[in-house]
XYZ file of N, CA and C in Angstrom:
429
model
N 0.843 -1.177 0.000
C 0.000 0.000 0.000
C 0.887 1.237 0.000
N 0.445 2.250 -0.716
C 1.241 3.469 -0.787
C 0.344 4.671 -0.533
N 0.938 5.831 -0.612
C 0.179 7.058 -0.367
C -0.738 7.338 -1.544
N -1.830 8.071 -1.313
C -2.749 8.402 -2.412
C -2.038 9.226 -3.487
N -2.506 9.074 -4.716
C -1.919 9.782 -5.854
C -2.913 10.823 -6.339
N -2.552 12.093 -6.216
C -3.422 13.188 -6.624
C -3.265 13.395 -8.126
N -4.386 13.253 -8.857
C -4.371 13.441 -10.309
C -4.661 14.895 -10.639
N -5.757 15.409 -10.115
C -6.107 16.822 -10.260
C -6.885 17.238 -9.015
N -7.502 18.412 -9.050
C -8.198 18.917 -7.868
C -9.393 18.053 -7.484
N -9.980 17.351 -8.455
C -11.185 16.565 -8.187
C -10.919 15.080 -7.966
N -9.861 14.560 -8.536
C -9.648 13.109 -8.513
C -8.328 12.765 -7.831
N -8.427 11.846 -6.873
C -7.278 11.306 -6.170
C -7.410 9.789 -6.149
N -6.362 9.103 -6.564
C -6.383 7.641 -6.537
C -5.978 7.175 -5.143
N -6.788 6.324 -4.512
C -6.434 5.844 -3.173
C -5.189 4.960 -3.217
N -4.427 5.008 -2.151
C -3.205 4.213 -2.079
C -3.464 2.722 -2.119
N -4.663 2.295 -1.722
C -4.980 0.863 -1.729
C -5.118 0.314 -3.148
N -5.346 1.190 -4.138
C -5.452 0.750 -5.532
C -4.091 0.659 -6.216
N -3.060 1.175 -5.561
C -1.710 1.172 -6.132
C -0.850 0.135 -5.421
N -0.104 -0.631 -6.192
C 0.850 -1.583 -5.627
C 2.180 -1.387 -6.333
N 3.263 -1.422 -5.571
C 4.565 -1.297 -6.189
C 5.525 -2.291 -5.574
N 6.511 -2.654 -6.367
C 7.561 -3.535 -5.879
C 8.878 -3.077 -6.491
N 9.946 -3.366 -5.774
C 11.282 -3.006 -6.241
C 11.991 -4.274 -6.706
N 12.583 -4.208 -7.890
C 13.323 -5.341 -8.449
C 14.669 -4.836 -8.946
N 15.521 -5.765 -9.312
C 16.840 -5.366 -9.802
C 16.726 -4.795 -11.201
N 17.401 -3.682 -11.415
C 17.367 -3.003 -12.711
C 18.297 -3.704 -13.688
N 18.087 -3.419 -14.967
C 18.958 -3.979 -15.997
C 19.906 -2.902 -16.487
N 20.890 -3.301 -17.265
C 21.800 -2.336 -17.857
C 23.058 -2.145 -17.047
N 23.910 -1.195 -17.484
C 25.182 -0.978 -16.808
C 24.993 -0.342 -15.440
N 25.963 -0.513 -14.583
C 25.891 0.089 -13.258
C 26.748 -0.636 -12.257
N 27.372 -1.726 -12.673
C 28.287 -2.440 -11.793
C 27.586 -3.092 -10.625
N 28.215 -3.039 -9.465
C 27.676 -3.720 -8.291
C 26.366 -3.118 -7.820
N 26.148 -1.844 -8.103
C 24.886 -1.218 -7.688
C 23.706 -1.941 -8.334
N 23.830 -2.259 -9.622
C 22.755 -2.947 -10.335
C 22.626 -4.381 -9.839
N 23.767 -5.016 -9.548
C 23.742 -6.422 -9.152
C 23.207 -6.648 -7.746
N 23.308 -5.668 -6.866
C 22.962 -5.887 -5.464
C 21.729 -5.136 -4.994
N 21.416 -4.006 -5.614
C 20.360 -3.131 -5.098
C 19.129 -3.218 -5.990
N 17.968 -3.347 -5.385
C 16.707 -3.363 -6.137
C 16.215 -1.931 -6.283
N 16.586 -1.305 -7.394
C 16.226 0.104 -7.571
C 15.143 0.311 -8.622
N 14.877 -0.679 -9.459
C 13.819 -0.560 -10.467
C 12.465 -0.711 -9.776
N 11.521 0.129 -10.168
C 10.187 0.110 -9.568
C 9.182 -0.409 -10.581
N 8.342 -1.323 -10.133
C 7.212 -1.810 -10.921
C 5.944 -1.386 -10.190
N 5.196 -0.475 -10.805
C 3.982 0.079 -10.201
C 2.781 -0.449 -10.968
N 1.792 -0.974 -10.240
C 0.585 -1.458 -10.908
C -0.634 -0.787 -10.287
N -1.632 -0.570 -11.145
C -2.845 0.130 -10.737
C -4.042 -0.630 -11.283
N -4.911 -1.091 -10.389
C -6.115 -1.824 -10.786
C -7.220 -0.807 -11.033
N -7.274 -0.299 -12.270
C -8.223 0.778 -12.569
C -9.641 0.269 -12.763
N -9.808 -1.019 -13.048
C -11.157 -1.554 -13.256
C -11.965 -1.555 -11.963
N -11.319 -1.827 -10.846
C -12.056 -1.938 -9.585
C -12.072 -0.647 -8.768
N -11.388 0.382 -9.225
C -11.359 1.621 -8.458
C -12.661 2.398 -8.630
N -13.046 3.104 -7.584
C -14.243 3.949 -7.650
C -13.855 5.403 -7.875
N -12.554 5.675 -7.948
C -12.082 7.051 -8.091
C -12.222 7.578 -9.514
N -12.336 6.672 -10.497
C -12.410 7.105 -11.894
C -13.793 6.847 -12.470
N -14.298 7.771 -13.295
C -15.564 7.512 -13.997
C -15.376 6.425 -15.062
N -16.482 5.798 -15.454
C -16.416 4.693 -16.419
C -15.852 5.134 -17.766
N -16.205 6.336 -18.207
C -15.697 6.828 -19.495
C -14.173 6.971 -19.449
N -13.650 7.436 -18.321
C -12.201 7.579 -18.177
C -11.526 6.209 -18.143
N -12.186 5.219 -17.550
C -11.628 3.861 -17.526
C -11.523 3.310 -18.944
N -12.535 3.583 -19.758
C -12.516 3.115 -21.145
C -11.369 3.767 -21.912
N -11.207 5.089 -21.746
C -10.113 5.789 -22.431
C -8.755 5.327 -21.908
N -8.662 5.056 -20.599
C -7.407 4.583 -20.010
C -7.047 3.204 -20.559
N -8.031 2.351 -20.743
C -7.793 1.022 -21.308
C -7.210 1.147 -22.718
N -7.735 2.097 -23.493
C -7.237 2.297 -24.858
C -5.838 2.920 -24.854
N -5.606 3.883 -23.964
C -4.307 4.555 -23.909
C -3.199 3.620 -23.427
N -3.523 2.748 -22.475
C -2.509 1.911 -21.839
C -2.549 0.476 -22.329
N -2.997 0.253 -23.559
C -3.144 -1.129 -24.031
C -1.819 -1.882 -24.045
N -0.697 -1.186 -24.219
C 0.610 -1.847 -24.198
C 1.162 -1.989 -22.785
N 0.535 -1.336 -21.812
C 1.010 -1.378 -20.432
C 0.138 -2.242 -19.534
N -0.813 -2.967 -20.108
C -1.695 -3.807 -19.302
C -1.040 -5.164 -19.065
N -1.169 -5.683 -17.823
C -0.649 -7.014 -17.546
C -1.757 -8.051 -17.736
N -1.500 -9.284 -17.345
C -2.441 -10.379 -17.592
C -3.768 -10.179 -16.861
N -3.751 -9.532 -15.701
C -4.979 -9.304 -14.935
C -5.722 -8.046 -15.375
N -5.192 -7.333 -16.358
C -5.848 -6.122 -16.831
C -5.505 -4.891 -16.013
N -4.417 -4.947 -15.283
C -3.974 -3.798 -14.487
C -2.955 -2.995 -15.294
N -2.931 -1.682 -15.073
C -1.914 -0.838 -15.707
C -0.595 -1.107 -14.991
N 0.437 -1.399 -15.755
C 1.730 -1.798 -15.221
C 2.780 -0.824 -15.734
N 3.412 -0.083 -14.821
C 4.390 0.942 -15.198
C 5.702 0.650 -14.481
N 6.802 0.755 -15.217
C 8.119 0.540 -14.619
C 8.961 1.801 -14.752
N 9.923 1.926 -13.852
C 10.865 3.036 -13.931
C 12.215 2.580 -13.396
N 13.242 2.771 -14.200
C 14.615 2.495 -13.773
C 15.535 3.606 -14.269
N 14.969 4.814 -14.270
C 15.678 5.972 -14.803
C 16.915 6.315 -13.971
N 16.799 6.193 -12.656
C 17.909 6.574 -11.779
C 18.386 5.358 -10.985
N 19.434 5.561 -10.201
C 19.953 4.491 -9.344
C 19.239 4.453 -8.001
N 18.383 5.430 -7.751
C 17.733 5.563 -6.451
C 16.302 5.038 -6.516
N 15.959 4.160 -5.591
C 14.631 3.555 -5.557
C 13.540 4.595 -5.321
N 13.774 5.542 -4.449
C 12.768 6.560 -4.121
C 12.488 7.451 -5.331
N 13.539 7.828 -6.055
C 13.352 8.658 -7.252
C 12.622 7.885 -8.346
N 12.927 6.600 -8.476
C 12.234 5.785 -9.470
C 10.764 5.606 -9.109
N 10.456 5.488 -7.822
C 9.059 5.394 -7.399
C 8.326 6.692 -7.730
N 8.961 7.825 -7.461
C 8.347 9.117 -7.789
C 8.147 9.248 -9.298
N 9.105 8.766 -10.090
C 8.991 8.824 -11.550
C 7.853 7.932 -12.046
N 7.729 6.735 -11.499
C 6.655 5.825 -11.911
C 5.291 6.395 -11.533
N 5.188 6.998 -10.351
C 3.922 7.620 -9.935
C 3.571 8.794 -10.844
N 4.575 9.550 -11.264
C 4.334 10.677 -12.174
C 3.878 10.180 -13.544
N 4.486 9.088 -14.030
C 4.047 8.499 -15.303
C 2.585 8.068 -15.217
N 2.206 7.442 -14.099
C 0.821 7.004 -13.919
C -0.106 8.206 -13.828
N 0.318 9.247 -13.110
C -0.506 10.449 -12.982
C -0.761 11.077 -14.347
N 0.281 11.171 -15.181
C 0.120 11.749 -16.521
C -0.802 10.896 -17.391
N -0.682 9.576 -17.278
C -1.513 8.673 -18.071
C -2.984 8.798 -17.680
N -3.258 8.821 -16.379
C -4.645 8.943 -15.913
C -5.193 10.329 -16.247
N -4.363 11.367 -16.116
C -4.816 12.721 -16.459
C -5.160 12.813 -17.941
N -4.394 12.132 -18.793
C -4.690 12.124 -20.226
C -6.005 11.393 -20.500
N -6.277 10.341 -19.714
C -7.523 9.585 -19.894
C -8.734 10.372 -19.409
N -8.532 11.319 -18.515
C -9.646 12.116 -17.993
C -10.100 13.194 -18.968
N -9.259 13.542 -19.936
C -9.605 14.580 -20.906
C -10.605 14.005 -21.906
N -11.770 14.643 -21.986
C -12.806 14.198 -22.917
C -12.463 14.736 -24.300
N -12.325 13.854 -25.305
C -11.979 14.347 -26.641
C -13.125 15.144 -27.248
N -12.761 16.157 -28.029
C -13.775 16.971 -28.691
C -14.452 16.159 -29.785
N -15.761 16.342 -29.898
C -16.506 15.662 -30.952
C -16.345 16.468 -32.230
N -15.958 15.787 -33.307
C -15.754 16.482 -34.573
C -17.097 16.850 -35.172
N -17.229 18.118 -35.510
C -18.445 18.600 -36.149
C -18.185 18.639 -37.648
N -18.903 17.816 -38.428
C -18.641 17.803 -39.867
C -18.982 19.145 -40.506
N -18.112 19.614 -41.363
C -18.337 20.895 -42.033
C -18.641 20.656 -43.502
N -19.319 21.613 -44.103
C -19.641 21.542 -45.526
C -18.787 22.562 -46.266
N -18.440 22.264 -47.520
C -17.646 23.238 -48.271
C -18.448 24.517 -48.522
N -17.750 25.639 -48.504
C -18.416 26.920 -48.735
C -18.771 27.058 -50.210
N -19.643 28.007 -50.503
C -20.055 28.236 -51.886
C -18.859 28.673 -52.728
N -18.010 29.523 -52.148
C -16.826 29.995 -52.869
C -15.879 28.860 -53.216
N -15.692 27.910 -52.283
C -14.785 26.799 -52.571
C -15.363 25.887 -53.646
N -16.690 25.729 -53.673
C -17.324 24.937 -54.737
C -17.103 25.601 -56.099
N -17.282 26.933 -56.152
C -17.100 27.672 -57.408
C -15.651 27.562 -57.876
N -14.701 27.715 -56.964
C -13.283 27.610 -57.326
C -12.952 26.215 -57.854
N -13.512 25.177 -57.231
C -13.268 23.809 -57.678
C -13.802 23.594 -59.089
N -15.042 24.044 -59.355
C -15.647 23.862 -60.680
C -14.883 24.664 -61.728
N -14.471 25.888 -61.390
C -13.705 26.722 -62.323
C -12.384 26.047 -62.686
N -11.707 25.493 -61.685
C -10.434 24.815 -61.939
C -10.642 23.589 -62.815
N -11.732 22.853 -62.582
C -12.024 21.670 -63.404
C -12.293 22.066 -64.856
N -13.043 23.157 -65.057
C -13.353 23.610 -66.415
C -12.079 24.065 -67.126
N -11.179 24.717 -66.383
C -9.929 25.191 -66.961
C -9.072 24.014 -67.418
N -8.973 22.974 -66.586
C -8.199 21.782 -66.946
C -8.857 21.075 -68.123
N -10.192 21.008 -68.136
C -10.914 20.381 -69.246
C -10.684 21.121 -70.551
N -10.672 22.456 -70.501
C -10.429 23.250 -71.709
C -9.007 23.025 -72.221
N -8.048 22.920 -71.312
C -6.663 22.681 -71.707
C -6.542 21.326 -72.405
N -7.221 20.320 -71.862
C -7.164 18.987 -72.467
C -7.906 18.956 -73.803
N -8.944 19.774 -73.936
C -9.695 19.811 -75.197
C -8.823 20.336 -76.328
N -7.900 21.241 -76.033
C -7.020 21.772 -77.078
C -5.982 20.746 -77.521
N -5.775 19.699 -76.751
C -4.798 18.672 -77.111
C -5.370 17.651 -78.087
N -6.673 17.595 -78.185
C -7.308 16.592 -79.043
C -7.041 16.905 -80.515
N -7.077 15.845 -81.318
C -6.888 16.017 -82.762
C -8.111 16.721 -83.342
N -7.884 17.554 -84.322
C -8.973 18.300 -84.952
C -9.705 17.372 -85.908
N -11.035 17.309 -85.799
C -11.829 16.448 -86.681
C -12.193 17.214 -87.942
N -12.040 16.585 -89.068
C -12.371 17.207 -90.350
C -13.676 16.606 -90.840
N -14.687 17.414 -90.940
C -15.964 16.944 -91.459
C -15.976 17.133 -92.969
N -16.176 16.076 -93.759
C -16.204 16.166 -95.221
C -17.598 16.198 -95.744
């Protein structure tokens, strides 16, 4: 269990919905990497939380489709630094940004119609191209 994660002024994720564990990081670093568990794996069970509206859960599922684990939880890792506390803060920030992005309701596209002027310009351009092609045709001789 961890501390609650504040997303914005209205929404805070309870600490009981967040689980994290520290594991050994990969990559260069010598004995620090071999002995210290500094990589953070943070998981968030967004399906069972009551802190998020259903529409936001749907958008979060679409946004985090590559970050979902087998149980359908959002799974975020961080091994940016050698320090476990900094990596935990980084993973929490990544989750906060992801959930904040899911909370934004996308604008509905309002279909527009072409203006009268654009229709006239299109027809004029077509007639001009047609006239140019008409001059390329062979002249017919009527006998």
